[in-house]
Amino acid sequence: MRLLKLVPDDTNIRFLRWRLPFYIVSLVLMAASWGAVLTNGLNLGVDFVGGQMIRATFVESTEAPVADLRDDIAGLGYGAPIIQRFGQPNEVSIRMRLPEGQDSAQVKDLADRMTNAIVTEMETNYPGVRIDGVDSVSGKVSSELFETGMLALLAAMVAIAIYIWVRFEWQFGVGALFALIHDVSLTLGLFALTQMEFDLNIVAAILAIIGYSLNDTIVVYDRIRENLKKFRKMPMEELLDLSVNETLPRTIMTSLTTLMVLVALMFIGPATTFGFAAAIAFGIFVGTYSSIYMAAPILIWLRVNSDSFVPSESVADKQEKVARGEV
Amino acid sequence: MLDFPRWKRIWLWGLTLVGVLLAVPSINMLAGGGSWPSQLPDPEINLGLDLAGGSHILLEAETAQVRELRLEAMEEDVRRALREADPAIEIGDISTANGRLSFMVQQETQVDAAREVLLPMTEGVGLTGQRDWTIRVVDGQRFEVSPTDAGLNQAVENAMDTATDVVRRRIDELGTREPTIIRSGDDRIVVQVPGLDDPQKLKALLGQTAKLEFKLVDQTALPSDIAQGIVPPGSQILPYAEDGRGQGAIAVKRLGGIQGDQLTNAQQGYDQNGSPIVNITFNQEGGRKFATLTTQNVGKPFAIVLDGEVLSAPNINEPILGGQAQISGGFTVDSANALAISLRSGALPIDLQVVEERTVGPDLGADSIRKGVLALLIGGVAVLTFMFATYGRFGMYANVAILLNVLIILGIMAALGTTLTLPGIAGFVLTIGTAVDANVLINERIREERRRGRRVVQAVEVGYREAQRAIIDANVTNVIAGVLLFLFGSGPIRGFAIVLIIGIVTSVFTAVTLTRMWVAGYLRKHRPADLHI
């Protein structure tokens, strides 16, 4: 049996030659992402803005009557709903905002009445509808969830950067952090652009992206570190190309296998996981790209070279020798 | 490097076996398989409500209430203590502005005596000996008694503990399956009831403070005055409950009533007209008080007050001596039942508000699991096939390691009693990804070393050693991220973090240690001259 080889043995793609154009493209994409987030905004779910969300499946039809449903619910007098398909075409999520600035007990009463009215309305007008879930989050809790989510993200990113700084060199910590910011920005941009619902589960997806991207970056960095010690005289660009090429079979293999699971989750898994799996799948592309084109070239600009790892070691060696009285 | 003595092999296989055995009940459950023999231990993995269906409710306590209630109680205590002092100490009106009591002692000569009387009341009951209140005397005769933060915090803490107990008792009465009730933060309680898809019932039960009082009706108050909010001194106006039989509001005496917290039982029943009522039984002390109250006030009405709302105000026809009473007030069978449960489980020391509520229908839950498991199976089979096609024998070792990894994660989660949620599945995918990655790293490295002309055993040794560095660095960073996410994150993010942390540890164990043992065994036994990798 012949074994599968995704990358031929003598592959030598000069990735780093295109570092400047790619950096410009990436910076533009990051700016565009933030622009999209600021202008379009994220389609925040009730987790983050508070309110009511009802999920329903129209079991007997192939497609949910979204327009009719919107009119019907708006007719109830609680304001206009945000109705979205998710997963299968016959599955919808219906979101309602809650009025702000009122006594929480009153809002709670209103929320209950609203949900009951909507559920009753749907059950009378649309036989065969199945209510899959009702979420109700108060404004206070939702802003807390948002804050703890963001805090967790930030804390994780900072700690990661510090670890890499300690294990490698500060330039590598900066590079890894930059790659992470790049990946998170682009993912946020994707959500701003597609207006897919952004809830706490998506934050978990972004965390998975960070984890994956980091894995990729560290594998490349580890090889760079190894090669820096091995090939003292090699120009930095060549060395980075070599490192990326050497790790390329692994990069492709791992991306493919992870994508296989995600694609299965997207198309076979439950509707609730679609956005979530799609986000991670997107993140894998971006994460792989960023390890090669964002995390590696930045080392050139931050002036990493073969001396970066040597001085501290030889200094330590020397001190040790001095201590032993050999010098 | 490739040396695995027997004791090490036994130890590694043992660890694997334990992990896998722990997973068996969960696999049985996820497969929707038959019943698990009851004589075997069954640490099944908990499925989060987003997967299994059910209701999640987050309750928040109004902690400001504790401050008010304590102030009220202190006011009573201060009045009584000074009145009962010998000689009695006369004071002016007590004001409770700005969260503290302040009052004048009429005679300057009694200031020291008043302080003597009050001082013992300000000490905490805790073991720490902290002071719960501070007393200050300003302008010679004016006392200011204010609660200390420590005392207040302790009081909130106690109230929350009691509230959690009460909530637990009430939910237990519902007879639902394995509810989870845990305190969260300073002022919150999380309630999760798997399988319950009608949270209304739960909310009705938890929304009631169930503070029951019997108060005498102030018959001197004119209805027209009550409508304008004017009451005689010593009385207060209370509204009728919405579903009560009366209308509007009624004036009742503030003091001299009975608290309904001295109950031994409460049951839903019917009155002679067949309307639902709640029968209550007092304990000895409550029964005696109730007898005195009713004996002294025959022919007068008394109000049955629940959570500050009047349920009904019947006339006392004759003294009620047996320690039993009935509460009427326009109940339905359900509401009478809910009240009975609430009364039996005690009053909440503090009001609770529902601030978050999530319900997942059981259909969707079951559907999610089925589809999720199917997707992971199909994705998994694809990965396994691919690994085998790429690395042959070494791919097979990796595959077995991945399968064992999944089982061990399930087993550990079941043993620790952690919960698998939707984001947890993301954690799973990422973990499988890193486990595959570890083997890919190792195998690619071995290929590379072979290409460079190293001999078989050496290539394998170098492959494992060199790959390990990247694997460790990558996994440590992910563990750091996981721990921080667990510490700072909430709900779903924690669900993700738990799987991530467990998964990384097990994936390093299976993907690096176990495969190395198998590879070493293969090399020793077959001594291959070339590797098919």
Short mmCIF file of C-alpha atoms in Angstrom, two decimals, chain B residues 2-407:
data_model
loop_
_atom_site.label_atom_id
_atom_site.label_comp_id
_atom_site.label_asym_id
_atom_site.label_seq_id
_atom_site.Cartn_x
_atom_site.Cartn_y
_atom_site.Cartn_z
CA LEU B 2 12.12 3.80 23.56
CA ASP B 3 12.73 1.81 26.65
CA PHE B 4 9.53 0.78 28.35
CA PRO B 5 10.10 -1.54 31.33
CA ARG B 6 7.29 -3.85 32.28
CA TRP B 7 6.20 -1.89 35.35
CA LYS B 8 5.80 1.20 33.19
CA ARG B 9 3.75 -0.66 30.61
CA ILE B 10 1.47 -2.08 33.25
CA TRP B 11 1.04 1.30 34.83
CA LEU B 12 0.21 3.02 31.52
CA TRP B 13 -2.23 0.33 30.45
CA GLY B 14 -3.82 0.44 33.88
CA LEU B 15 -4.37 4.17 33.67
CA THR B 16 -5.87 3.80 30.21
CA LEU B 17 -8.13 1.00 31.34
CA VAL B 18 -9.45 3.03 34.27
CA GLY B 19 -10.22 5.97 32.00
CA VAL B 20 -11.99 3.79 29.49
CA LEU B 21 -14.01 1.91 32.12
CA LEU B 22 -15.18 5.21 33.55
CA ALA B 23 -16.53 6.15 30.13
CA VAL B 24 -18.59 3.00 29.60
CA PRO B 25 -21.79 4.16 31.37
CA SER B 26 -21.71 7.44 29.45
CA ILE B 27 -21.31 5.68 26.13
CA ASN B 28 -24.24 3.50 27.06
CA MET B 29 -26.30 6.60 27.77
CA LEU B 30 -25.23 8.56 24.68
CA ALA B 31 -26.01 5.58 22.50
CA GLY B 32 -29.49 5.73 24.00
CA GLY B 33 -28.85 2.12 24.94
CA GLY B 34 -30.65 -0.05 27.42
CA SER B 35 -30.78 0.38 31.15
CA TRP B 36 -27.59 0.22 33.11
CA PRO B 37 -27.52 -2.59 35.65
CA SER B 38 -28.21 -0.90 38.96
CA GLN B 39 -25.63 -2.88 40.91
CA LEU B 40 -22.81 -1.37 38.84
CA PRO B 41 -21.48 2.10 39.53
CA ASP B 42 -22.70 4.52 36.90
CA PRO B 43 -20.80 7.77 36.69
CA GLU B 44 -22.59 9.09 33.62
CA ILE B 45 -21.52 12.31 32.06
CA ASN B 46 -23.88 15.20 32.76
CA LEU B 47 -25.38 16.66 29.66
CA GLY B 48 -25.87 20.41 29.77
CA LEU B 49 -29.38 21.70 29.40
CA ASP B 50 -28.56 22.94 25.91
CA LEU B 51 -28.04 19.31 24.93
CA ALA B 52 -30.49 17.46 27.13
CA GLY B 53 -33.36 19.92 27.37
CA GLY B 54 -34.68 21.47 30.52
CA SER B 55 -34.87 24.76 32.36
CA HIS B 56 -32.14 26.97 33.69
CA ILE B 57 -33.05 29.87 35.93
CA LEU B 58 -30.76 32.43 37.48
CA LEU B 59 -32.17 34.10 40.57
CA GLU B 60 -30.82 37.30 41.99
CA ALA B 61 -31.45 38.40 45.54
CA GLU B 62 -32.31 41.95 46.42
CA THR B 63 -29.57 42.30 48.97
CA ALA B 64 -30.56 45.89 49.75
CA GLN B 65 -33.51 44.33 51.55
CA VAL B 66 -31.25 42.75 54.09
CA ARG B 67 -30.06 46.18 55.13
CA GLU B 68 -33.63 47.40 55.54
CA LEU B 69 -34.80 44.37 57.44
CA ARG B 70 -31.86 44.52 59.79
CA LEU B 71 -32.49 48.17 60.41
CA GLU B 72 -36.12 47.46 61.17
CA ALA B 73 -35.23 44.66 63.53
CA MET B 74 -32.62 46.82 65.22
CA GLU B 75 -35.16 49.60 65.68
CA GLU B 76 -37.49 47.19 67.47
CA ASP B 77 -34.65 45.85 69.60
CA VAL B 78 -33.42 49.31 70.55
CA ARG B 79 -36.89 50.44 71.58
CA ARG B 80 -37.51 47.34 73.64
CA ALA B 81 -34.10 47.33 75.32
CA LEU B 82 -34.30 50.94 76.35
CA ARG B 83 -37.88 50.59 77.54
CA GLU B 84 -37.02 47.50 79.54
CA ALA B 85 -33.87 49.02 81.02
CA ASP B 86 -33.97 49.78 84.71
CA PRO B 87 -34.69 52.64 85.02
CA ALA B 88 -36.36 52.96 81.62
CA ILE B 89 -34.56 55.27 79.24
CA GLU B 90 -36.77 57.64 77.32
CA ILE B 91 -35.92 58.47 73.76
CA GLY B 92 -37.38 60.66 71.05
CA ASP B 93 -38.48 59.48 67.61
CA ILE B 94 -36.14 57.05 65.90
CA SER B 95 -35.27 58.07 62.37
CA THR B 96 -33.89 55.52 59.94
CA ALA B 97 -32.55 57.87 57.30
CA ASN B 98 -29.33 57.13 55.38
CA GLY B 99 -29.32 53.49 56.38
CA ARG B 100 -28.76 54.16 60.06
CA LEU B 101 -30.82 54.70 63.19
CA SER B 102 -30.61 57.97 64.97
CA PHE B 103 -32.48 59.13 68.06
CA MET B 104 -32.17 61.47 71.05
CA VAL B 105 -31.89 60.28 74.60
CA GLN B 106 -34.21 62.62 76.49
CA GLN B 107 -32.13 62.97 79.63
CA GLU B 108 -28.48 63.75 79.31
CA THR B 109 -27.72 61.81 82.48
CA GLN B 110 -28.91 58.61 80.83
CA VAL B 111 -26.57 58.73 77.83
CA ASP B 112 -24.01 56.46 79.45
CA ALA B 113 -26.67 54.06 80.67
CA ALA B 114 -28.14 53.91 77.17
CA ARG B 115 -24.76 53.09 75.74
CA GLU B 116 -24.29 50.34 78.33
CA VAL B 117 -27.59 48.81 77.29
CA LEU B 118 -26.99 49.07 73.56
CA LEU B 119 -23.37 47.98 73.38
CA PRO B 120 -23.93 44.22 73.83
CA MET B 121 -26.48 44.32 71.00
CA THR B 122 -23.90 45.52 68.51
CA GLU B 123 -21.66 42.51 68.68
CA GLY B 124 -21.73 39.93 65.96
CA VAL B 125 -22.83 36.40 66.63
CA GLY B 126 -20.01 35.05 64.51
CA LEU B 127 -16.88 33.45 65.91
CA THR B 128 -14.74 36.27 64.64
CA GLY B 129 -16.01 38.61 67.28
CA GLN B 130 -16.49 41.32 64.70
CA ARG B 131 -18.77 44.20 65.48
CA ASP B 132 -21.99 44.24 63.48
CA TRP B 133 -22.98 47.77 64.39
CA THR B 134 -21.20 50.93 65.48
CA ILE B 135 -22.61 53.38 67.97
CA ARG B 136 -21.75 57.00 67.85
CA VAL B 137 -22.94 59.73 70.18
CA VAL B 138 -23.05 63.16 68.56
CA ASP B 139 -23.92 66.49 70.19
CA GLY B 140 -24.00 64.91 73.63
CA GLN B 141 -27.38 63.21 73.38
CA ARG B 142 -27.94 62.02 69.84
CA PHE B 143 -27.21 58.35 69.18
CA GLU B 144 -26.32 57.10 65.74
CA VAL B 145 -26.36 53.34 65.24
CA SER B 146 -25.08 52.20 61.85
CA PRO B 147 -24.40 48.72 60.50
CA THR B 148 -20.80 47.81 59.72
CA ASP B 149 -19.93 46.41 56.30
CA ALA B 150 -18.65 43.20 57.83
CA GLY B 151 -21.88 42.67 59.75
CA LEU B 152 -23.94 43.44 56.71
CA ASN B 153 -21.98 41.10 54.51
CA GLN B 154 -22.34 38.35 57.05
CA ALA B 155 -26.08 38.96 57.18
CA VAL B 156 -26.35 38.83 53.38
CA GLU B 157 -24.28 35.67 53.40
CA ASN B 158 -26.60 34.04 55.92
CA ALA B 159 -29.68 35.18 54.05
CA MET B 160 -28.30 33.71 50.82
CA ASP B 161 -27.51 30.39 52.48
CA THR B 162 -31.00 30.17 53.89
CA ALA B 163 -32.52 31.25 50.59
CA THR B 164 -30.58 28.53 48.76
CA ASP B 165 -31.87 25.94 51.23
CA VAL B 166 -35.41 27.17 50.83
CA VAL B 167 -35.15 27.08 47.04
CA ARG B 168 -33.78 23.54 47.23
CA ARG B 169 -36.62 22.38 49.47
CA ARG B 170 -39.22 23.92 47.19
CA ILE B 171 -37.78 22.34 44.07
CA ASP B 172 -37.45 18.98 45.78
CA GLU B 173 -41.18 19.17 46.42
CA LEU B 174 -41.75 19.37 42.69
CA GLY B 175 -40.36 15.86 42.50
CA THR B 176 -38.23 16.59 39.45
CA ARG B 177 -35.22 14.59 38.47
CA GLU B 178 -31.77 15.66 39.66
CA PRO B 179 -32.15 19.39 39.94
CA THR B 180 -29.00 21.43 40.45
CA ILE B 181 -29.18 24.33 42.87
CA ILE B 182 -25.99 26.21 43.52
CA ARG B 183 -25.06 29.60 44.83
CA SER B 184 -23.23 31.73 42.37
CA GLY B 185 -21.38 34.86 43.34
CA ASP B 186 -22.50 37.03 46.22
CA ASP B 187 -26.17 37.34 45.47
CA ARG B 188 -27.25 34.72 42.96
CA ILE B 189 -28.62 31.22 42.83
CA VAL B 190 -28.53 29.02 39.77
CA VAL B 191 -31.34 26.51 39.38
CA GLN B 192 -31.17 23.88 36.68
CA VAL B 193 -33.84 21.31 36.21
CA PRO B 194 -33.22 18.80 33.43
CA GLY B 195 -36.25 17.68 31.51
CA LEU B 196 -38.53 20.42 32.78
CA ASP B 197 -39.66 22.44 29.79
CA ASP B 198 -42.29 24.57 31.51
CA PRO B 199 -40.41 27.08 33.60
CA GLN B 200 -43.58 28.94 34.53
CA LYS B 201 -44.34 26.45 37.26
CA LEU B 202 -40.85 26.77 38.63
CA LYS B 203 -40.96 30.54 38.57
CA ALA B 204 -44.33 30.67 40.29
CA LEU B 205 -42.87 28.54 43.04
CA LEU B 206 -39.66 30.51 43.45
CA GLY B 207 -41.18 33.95 42.95
CA GLN B 208 -43.01 33.73 46.27
CA THR B 209 -41.21 34.86 49.35
CA ALA B 210 -43.95 33.05 51.31
CA LYS B 211 -43.81 35.35 54.27
CA LEU B 212 -47.13 34.72 55.93
CA GLU B 213 -48.56 37.07 58.55
CA PHE B 214 -51.82 37.35 60.42
CA LYS B 215 -52.60 40.95 61.28
CA LEU B 216 -55.57 42.62 62.91
CA VAL B 217 -57.61 44.85 60.66
CA ASP B 218 -57.75 48.46 61.77
CA GLN B 219 -61.48 49.06 61.68
CA THR B 220 -61.17 52.72 62.64
CA ALA B 221 -59.70 53.60 59.29
CA LEU B 222 -62.22 55.07 56.89
CA PRO B 223 -62.24 53.65 53.35
CA SER B 224 -62.03 57.17 51.94
CA ASP B 225 -58.90 57.83 53.99
CA ILE B 226 -57.35 54.53 52.95
CA ALA B 227 -57.96 55.43 49.31
CA GLN B 228 -55.96 58.61 49.89
CA GLY B 229 -53.26 56.77 51.76
CA ILE B 230 -54.10 58.20 55.18
CA VAL B 231 -53.96 55.77 58.11
CA PRO B 232 -54.19 56.09 61.88
CA PRO B 233 -50.83 55.97 63.67
CA GLY B 234 -49.67 52.40 64.23
CA SER B 235 -51.41 51.06 61.16
CA GLN B 236 -50.40 50.53 57.58
CA ILE B 237 -52.16 50.10 54.29
CA LEU B 238 -51.77 46.81 52.47
CA PRO B 239 -53.12 46.03 49.00
CA TYR B 240 -55.25 42.99 48.30
CA ALA B 241 -53.63 40.30 46.21
CA GLU B 242 -54.67 40.45 42.58
CA ASP B 243 -56.57 37.19 42.63
CA GLY B 244 -57.92 37.73 46.15
CA ARG B 245 -61.63 38.23 46.66
CA GLY B 246 -61.40 41.73 48.10
CA GLN B 247 -60.74 44.89 46.15
CA GLY B 248 -58.36 47.78 46.66
CA ALA B 249 -56.56 48.02 49.94
CA ILE B 250 -57.12 47.58 53.64
CA ALA B 251 -55.61 49.07 56.80
CA VAL B 252 -54.02 46.72 59.32
CA LYS B 253 -52.26 47.18 62.66
CA ARG B 254 -48.54 47.18 62.21
CA LEU B 255 -47.72 45.40 65.42
CA GLY B 256 -49.24 42.61 67.41
CA GLY B 257 -49.85 40.11 64.64
CA ILE B 258 -48.39 36.65 64.19
CA GLN B 259 -45.65 35.62 61.81
CA GLY B 260 -46.45 32.48 59.90
CA ASP B 261 -42.98 31.04 60.27
CA GLN B 262 -43.93 28.74 63.10
CA LEU B 263 -45.59 26.16 60.92
CA THR B 264 -45.15 22.44 61.07
CA ASN B 265 -47.18 21.67 58.00
CA ALA B 266 -49.15 23.15 55.13
CA GLN B 267 -51.41 21.18 52.80
CA GLN B 268 -53.71 22.06 49.97
CA GLY B 269 -57.36 21.23 50.79
CA TYR B 270 -60.91 22.35 50.09
CA ASP B 271 -63.34 24.42 52.16
CA GLN B 272 -67.03 23.52 52.62
CA ASN B 273 -67.89 25.15 49.27
CA GLY B 274 -65.30 23.09 47.47
CA SER B 275 -62.91 25.98 46.87
CA PRO B 276 -59.21 25.26 47.18
CA ILE B 277 -57.63 26.44 50.43
CA VAL B 278 -54.42 25.80 52.30
CA ASN B 279 -54.60 24.08 55.68
CA ILE B 280 -51.79 25.00 58.02
CA THR B 281 -50.65 23.57 61.32
CA PHE B 282 -48.71 25.65 63.83
CA ASN B 283 -46.05 24.37 66.14
CA GLN B 284 -46.67 24.64 69.86
CA GLU B 285 -45.53 28.20 70.30
CA GLY B 286 -47.27 29.43 67.17
CA GLY B 287 -50.44 27.60 68.17
CA ARG B 288 -50.43 29.27 71.56
CA LYS B 289 -49.93 32.72 70.07
CA PHE B 290 -52.62 32.06 67.52
CA ALA B 291 -55.03 30.95 70.25
CA THR B 292 -54.35 34.12 72.28
CA LEU B 293 -54.82 36.38 69.28
CA THR B 294 -58.07 34.79 68.21
CA THR B 295 -59.44 34.58 71.79
CA GLN B 296 -58.83 38.25 72.42
CA ASN B 297 -60.32 39.38 69.14
CA VAL B 298 -63.45 37.32 68.57
CA GLY B 299 -65.85 39.05 66.21
CA LYS B 300 -63.17 41.21 64.66
CA PRO B 301 -61.62 40.63 61.22
CA PHE B 302 -58.01 39.69 60.78
CA ALA B 303 -56.05 39.88 57.57
CA ILE B 304 -54.10 36.96 56.14
CA VAL B 305 -51.11 38.62 54.55
CA LEU B 306 -48.76 36.90 52.14
CA ASP B 307 -45.66 38.77 50.97
CA GLY B 308 -47.21 42.10 51.87
CA GLU B 309 -50.47 41.44 50.05
CA VAL B 310 -53.75 40.62 51.73
CA LEU B 311 -55.16 37.27 50.67
CA SER B 312 -58.36 37.58 52.67
CA ALA B 313 -59.69 39.21 55.83
CA PRO B 314 -62.20 36.89 57.46
CA ASN B 315 -63.95 37.55 60.78
CA ILE B 316 -62.77 35.60 63.78
CA ASN B 317 -65.97 33.71 64.63
CA GLU B 318 -64.58 31.83 67.60
CA PRO B 319 -61.18 31.28 69.21
CA ILE B 320 -59.00 28.92 67.19
CA LEU B 321 -57.34 26.74 69.79
CA GLY B 322 -56.12 23.56 68.09
CA GLY B 323 -53.14 25.16 66.37
CA GLN B 324 -54.72 24.63 62.97
CA ALA B 325 -56.00 27.23 60.58
CA GLN B 326 -56.96 27.56 56.97
CA ILE B 327 -56.01 30.18 54.47
CA SER B 328 -58.52 31.11 51.85
CA GLY B 329 -58.14 33.73 49.20
CA GLY B 330 -59.42 32.84 45.77
CA PHE B 331 -56.95 30.08 45.06
CA THR B 332 -56.88 27.65 42.19
CA VAL B 333 -55.78 24.12 43.02
CA ASP B 334 -52.38 24.89 41.49
CA SER B 335 -51.82 28.16 43.31
CA ALA B 336 -52.98 26.65 46.61
CA ASN B 337 -50.58 23.80 46.05
CA ALA B 338 -47.72 26.13 45.25
CA LEU B 339 -48.44 28.16 48.37
CA ALA B 340 -48.56 25.02 50.49
CA ILE B 341 -45.18 23.95 49.15
CA SER B 342 -43.74 27.42 49.74
CA LEU B 343 -45.06 27.54 53.29
CA ARG B 344 -43.79 24.06 54.09
CA SER B 345 -40.32 24.90 52.84
CA GLY B 346 -40.20 28.15 54.77
CA ALA B 347 -40.15 31.78 53.81
CA LEU B 348 -37.32 33.18 51.78
CA PRO B 349 -35.33 35.58 53.93
CA ILE B 350 -34.85 37.77 50.90
CA ASP B 351 -36.72 38.41 47.65
CA LEU B 352 -35.44 36.66 44.59
CA GLN B 353 -35.78 37.94 41.03
CA VAL B 354 -35.44 35.85 37.90
CA VAL B 355 -32.69 37.57 35.91
CA GLU B 356 -31.99 34.87 33.37
CA GLU B 357 -34.03 32.02 32.12
CA ARG B 358 -33.31 29.47 29.46
CA THR B 359 -35.44 26.63 28.35
CA VAL B 360 -34.64 23.99 25.81
CA GLY B 361 -37.41 21.71 24.66
CA PRO B 362 -36.68 18.02 25.20
CA ASP B 363 -37.26 17.29 21.50
CA LEU B 364 -34.56 19.69 20.48
CA GLY B 365 -32.24 18.38 23.18
CA ALA B 366 -32.53 14.75 22.06
CA ASP B 367 -32.25 15.83 18.45
CA SER B 368 -29.12 17.84 19.18
CA ILE B 369 -27.41 14.92 20.83
CA ARG B 370 -28.32 12.50 18.06
CA LYS B 371 -27.13 14.84 15.32
CA GLY B 372 -24.09 15.94 17.28
CA VAL B 373 -22.97 12.39 17.96
CA LEU B 374 -23.61 11.41 14.35
CA ALA B 375 -21.59 14.36 13.07
CA LEU B 376 -18.69 13.59 15.39
CA LEU B 377 -18.80 9.92 14.34
CA ILE B 378 -18.73 10.71 10.63
CA GLY B 379 -16.09 13.40 11.03
CA GLY B 380 -14.12 11.04 13.26
CA VAL B 381 -14.23 8.14 10.81
CA ALA B 382 -13.00 10.48 8.06
CA VAL B 383 -10.10 11.58 10.23
CA LEU B 384 -9.18 8.00 11.17
CA THR B 385 -9.26 6.86 7.54
CA PHE B 386 -7.16 9.79 6.51
CA MET B 387 -4.60 9.21 9.24
CA PHE B 388 -4.29 5.54 8.30
CA ALA B 389 -3.92 6.38 4.62
CA THR B 390 -1.18 8.86 5.39
CA TYR B 391 0.90 7.14 8.03
CA GLY B 392 0.03 3.46 7.76
CA ARG B 393 0.94 1.53 10.88
CA PHE B 394 1.88 4.73 12.69
CA GLY B 395 -1.43 6.24 11.67
CA MET B 396 -3.16 3.23 13.19
CA TYR B 397 -1.35 3.78 16.49
CA ALA B 398 -2.44 7.42 16.35
CA ASN B 399 -6.02 6.35 15.65
CA VAL B 400 -6.22 4.00 18.59
CA ALA B 401 -4.73 6.77 20.72
CA ILE B 402 -7.37 9.23 19.52
CA LEU B 403 -10.20 6.80 20.25
CA LEU B 404 -8.83 6.10 23.70
CA ASN B 405 -8.43 9.83 24.20
CA VAL B 406 -12.10 10.49 23.51
CA LEU B 407 -13.10 7.69 25.88
#
